[in-house]
Coordinates of C-alpha atoms in Angstrom, one line a residue:
M1 CA -6.4 12.2 6.0
S2 CA -6.5 9.8 8.3
R3 CA -2.4 7.5 8.8
N4 CA -4.5 3.8 6.9
L5 CA -5.8 6.3 4.5
A6 CA -2.1 7.6 4.1
L7 CA -0.7 3.9 3.6
A8 CA -3.8 2.6 2.1
L9 CA -3.1 5.7 -1.3
V10 CA 0.5 3.8 -0.9
L11 CA 0.0 1.0 -0.7
L12 CA -2.1 1.1 -3.7
A13 CA 0.2 3.8 -5.7
V14 CA 2.8 1.4 -5.3
A15 CA 0.9 -1.9 -6.3
A16 CA -0.3 0.0 -10.3
V17 CA 3.4 0.7 -10.6
I18 CA 4.8 -2.9 -9.9
V19 CA 1.7 -4.9 -12.2
G20 CA 2.4 -2.2 -14.7
H21 CA 6.6 -3.5 -15.0
V22 CA 5.6 -6.6 -13.7
R23 CA 3.1 -7.3 -17.1
R24 CA 4.8 -5.0 -19.6
R25 CA 8.6 -5.5 -18.5
G26 CA 8.8 -8.6 -16.6
P27 CA 9.0 -9.3 -13.0
R28 CA 12.8 -8.7 -12.5
R29 CA 12.9 -5.1 -14.1
F30 CA 10.8 -2.6 -11.7
D31 CA 13.1 -0.2 -9.7
S32 CA 13.0 -1.8 -6.1
D33 CA 15.3 1.0 -4.1
R34 CA 13.8 4.0 -6.3
I35 CA 9.9 3.0 -5.2
A36 CA 11.0 2.7 -1.0
A37 CA 12.5 5.8 -1.5
A38 CA 9.7 6.8 -2.8
E39 CA 7.6 5.7 -0.9
T40 CA 10.0 7.0 2.2
R41 CA 9.5 10.3 0.9
M42 CA 5.5 9.9 0.4
W43 CA 5.3 8.7 4.3
Q44 CA 7.3 12.0 5.7
A45 CA 4.9 14.2 3.4
Y46 CA 1.8 12.9 5.7
Y47 CA 3.4 12.3 9.0
S48 CA 4.9 16.0 8.6
G49 CA 1.2 17.4 7.3
D50 CA 2.9 18.2 3.6
S51 CA -0.7 17.0 1.9
A52 CA 0.6 18.7 -1.5
T53 CA 3.8 16.9 -1.6
L54 CA 2.1 13.6 -0.6
G55 CA -0.1 14.5 -3.8
R56 CA 2.4 15.4 -6.1
E57 CA 5.2 11.7 -5.1
L58 CA 1.7 10.1 -5.4
V59 CA 0.9 11.7 -8.7
A60 CA 4.8 11.2 -9.6
L61 CA 5.2 7.9 -8.6
L62 CA 1.5 6.2 -10.4
R63 CA 2.7 8.4 -14.1
G64 CA 7.0 7.8 -13.6
Q65 CA 7.5 4.6 -12.5
F66 CA 4.0 3.2 -15.0
G67 CA 2.3 5.8 -16.6
L68 CA -1.3 5.7 -15.1
S69 CA -2.6 9.0 -15.6
S70 CA -3.6 12.1 -13.2
R71 CA -7.2 11.0 -13.7
N72 CA -7.0 7.4 -12.5
A73 CA -5.0 7.7 -9.7
M74 CA -7.1 10.4 -8.8
E75 CA -10.7 7.9 -9.0
V76 CA -8.9 5.2 -7.3
G77 CA -7.9 7.8 -4.8
K78 CA -11.1 9.3 -4.1
D79 CA -12.9 5.8 -3.8
L80 CA -10.8 4.9 -1.1
A81 CA -10.4 8.0 0.9
R82 CA -14.8 7.2 0.7
A83 CA -13.9 4.2 1.9
T84 CA -11.4 5.0 4.9
L85 CA -13.7 7.5 6.0
A86 CA -16.3 4.7 6.1
F87 CA -14.2 2.8 7.9
Q88 CA -13.0 5.4 10.5
S89 CA -17.0 6.3 11.6
L90 CA -17.6 2.0 12.1
G91 CA -16.6 0.0 14.4
G92 CA -18.5 -2.9 12.0
D93 CA -20.9 -3.5 9.4
Y94 CA -17.7 -2.8 7.0
E95 CA -18.7 -5.3 4.1
R96 CA -22.0 -2.9 3.3
H97 CA -20.3 0.4 4.2
V98 CA -16.5 -0.5 3.4
L99 CA -16.1 -3.3 0.4
P100 CA -18.3 -0.6 -2.3
P101 CA -16.0 1.5 -2.4
L102 CA -12.2 -0.3 -2.2
E103 CA -13.9 -2.6 -4.5
R104 CA -14.8 0.2 -7.0
A105 CA -10.7 1.5 -6.5
Y106 CA -9.6 -2.0 -7.7
A107 CA -11.9 -2.0 -10.2
R108 CA -10.7 1.0 -11.5
L109 CA -6.8 -0.2 -10.9
K110 CA -7.5 -3.4 -12.7
A111 CA -8.5 -1.3 -16.2
A112 CA -5.9 0.9 -15.9
T113 CA -3.3 -2.0 -15.1
D114 CA -4.3 -4.7 -17.1
G115 CA -5.0 -6.3 -14.1
A116 CA -6.0 -10.0 -13.1
W117 CA -7.0 -10.0 -10.6
D118 CA -10.6 -10.4 -8.4
P119 CA -11.9 -6.5 -7.4
A120 CA -13.6 -7.7 -4.4
A121 CA -10.9 -10.3 -3.6
A122 CA -8.4 -7.8 -3.4
A123 CA -11.3 -5.0 -1.3
H124 CA -11.6 -7.9 1.4
A125 CA -8.0 -8.4 1.8
E126 CA -7.3 -4.4 1.9
L127 CA -9.4 -4.2 4.6
D128 CA -8.3 -7.2 6.5
W129 CA -5.0 -5.6 7.4
W130 CA -7.0 -2.0 7.8
V131 CA -9.2 -4.8 10.7
A132 CA -5.3 -5.5 11.6
R133 CA -3.7 -2.3 12.7
R134 CA -7.1 -1.3 14.6
T135 CA -7.4 -4.4 16.6
P136 CA -5.4 -5.1 19.7
G137 CA -3.4 -8.5 19.5
R138 CA -3.2 -8.7 15.5
D139 CA -1.8 -5.6 15.1
S140 CA 1.5 -7.0 15.3
P141 CA 4.4 -6.7 12.2
Q142 CA 4.2 -10.0 11.6
H143 CA 0.0 -10.6 11.9
V144 CA -0.3 -6.8 9.1
G145 CA 3.0 -8.4 7.3
R146 CA 0.9 -11.8 6.3
A147 CA -2.2 -9.6 5.0
I148 CA 0.0 -7.3 3.7
A149 CA 1.6 -10.6 1.7
R150 CA -2.5 -11.6 1.3
L151 CA -2.7 -9.1 -0.6
Y152 CA 0.5 -9.3 -3.2
T153 CA -0.1 -12.8 -4.2
I154 CA -4.0 -11.4 -4.8
L155 CA -2.1 -8.8 -6.5
Y156 CA 0.9 -10.5 -8.9
G157 CA -0.4 -14.1 -8.5
E158 CA 2.2 -15.4 -6.8
S159 CA 2.9 -16.4 -2.9
N160 CA 6.0 -17.6 -1.6
A161 CA 8.8 -17.3 0.7
D162 CA 10.0 -13.8 -0.7
I163 CA 6.3 -12.5 -0.8
E164 CA 5.8 -13.3 2.3
R165 CA 8.8 -11.6 3.5
A166 CA 8.3 -9.2 1.6
G167 CA 5.2 -8.3 3.4
L168 CA 6.6 -8.5 6.9
L169 CA 8.7 -6.1 6.0
R170 CA 6.6 -3.3 4.7
A171 CA 4.4 -3.7 8.3
Q172 CA 8.2 -3.7 10.3
A173 CA 8.4 -0.3 8.8
A174 CA 5.0 1.3 9.4
H175 CA 5.6 -0.3 13.1
L176 CA 9.1 1.5 13.4
R177 CA 7.5 4.6 12.6
D178 CA 4.6 4.1 14.8
A179 CA 7.0 3.3 17.5
S180 CA 8.6 6.1 17.3
A181 CA 5.9 8.4 17.3
R182 CA 4.3 6.3 20.2
A183 CA 7.9 6.9 22.0
G184 CA 8.5 10.9 21.4
K185 CA 10.9 10.5 19.2
G186 CA 12.2 11.2 15.7
C187 CA 11.3 8.8 12.8
D188 CA 14.9 7.7 11.4
W189 CA 13.8 7.8 7.9
N190 CA 16.9 6.5 6.9
E191 CA 15.9 3.1 8.8
V192 CA 12.5 3.0 7.7
Q193 CA 13.8 3.6 3.8
R194 CA 16.1 0.7 4.1
I195 CA 13.5 -1.6 5.3
L196 CA 11.7 -0.7 2.6
E197 CA 14.3 -1.2 0.3
E198 CA 15.0 -4.8 1.9
S199 CA 10.7 -5.4 1.3
Y200 CA 10.7 -4.4 -2.7
R201 CA 13.6 -6.2 -3.0
S202 CA 12.1 -9.8 -2.2
L203 CA 9.2 -8.7 -3.9
R204 CA 11.2 -8.5 -7.3
Q205 CA 12.7 -11.4 -5.9
G206 CA 9.5 -13.3 -5.6
L207 CA 7.6 -12.3 -8.8

């Protein structure tokens, strides 16, 4: 599983949870700190090579916080895996090979959560931040954060300063982990979780 796939799986899992809460309980009711803690555990599991724990955390987040079935979670994950494997092997031609399975993933997620977004638009936004993380000059937290915020806008139908800040903070958390790895240092997971908590509080405020 690649770094992009791990982060993308987490993004989709959290998207499903938050969409479900927004639609069923209202935008202020999702537990931002609990979701941040779960995401931190998923990142730790992935980067330590513990794929079994990563899978369990993903399913627990989807089922426990929203009630998505294991089958739906697996179907979304398989489509996303196909998209990521294609992305890893290509230097271009993404619309032909990467977008179709990404669009299927978002169509499945839409059906499972009673979402209102356009799966094609969500898939394009997802691919945009994948490409940004791969491209020198576009891989800064600021650029990736804007791309994540655009995805949030498509999924939740809102665009404001709080949502933009949520995207930036999410990208900063990922950048902190990556920078620690490049420097050969252990990651400060408490700080990662703190940034993610701020990110989800900001997202909740913006919805």
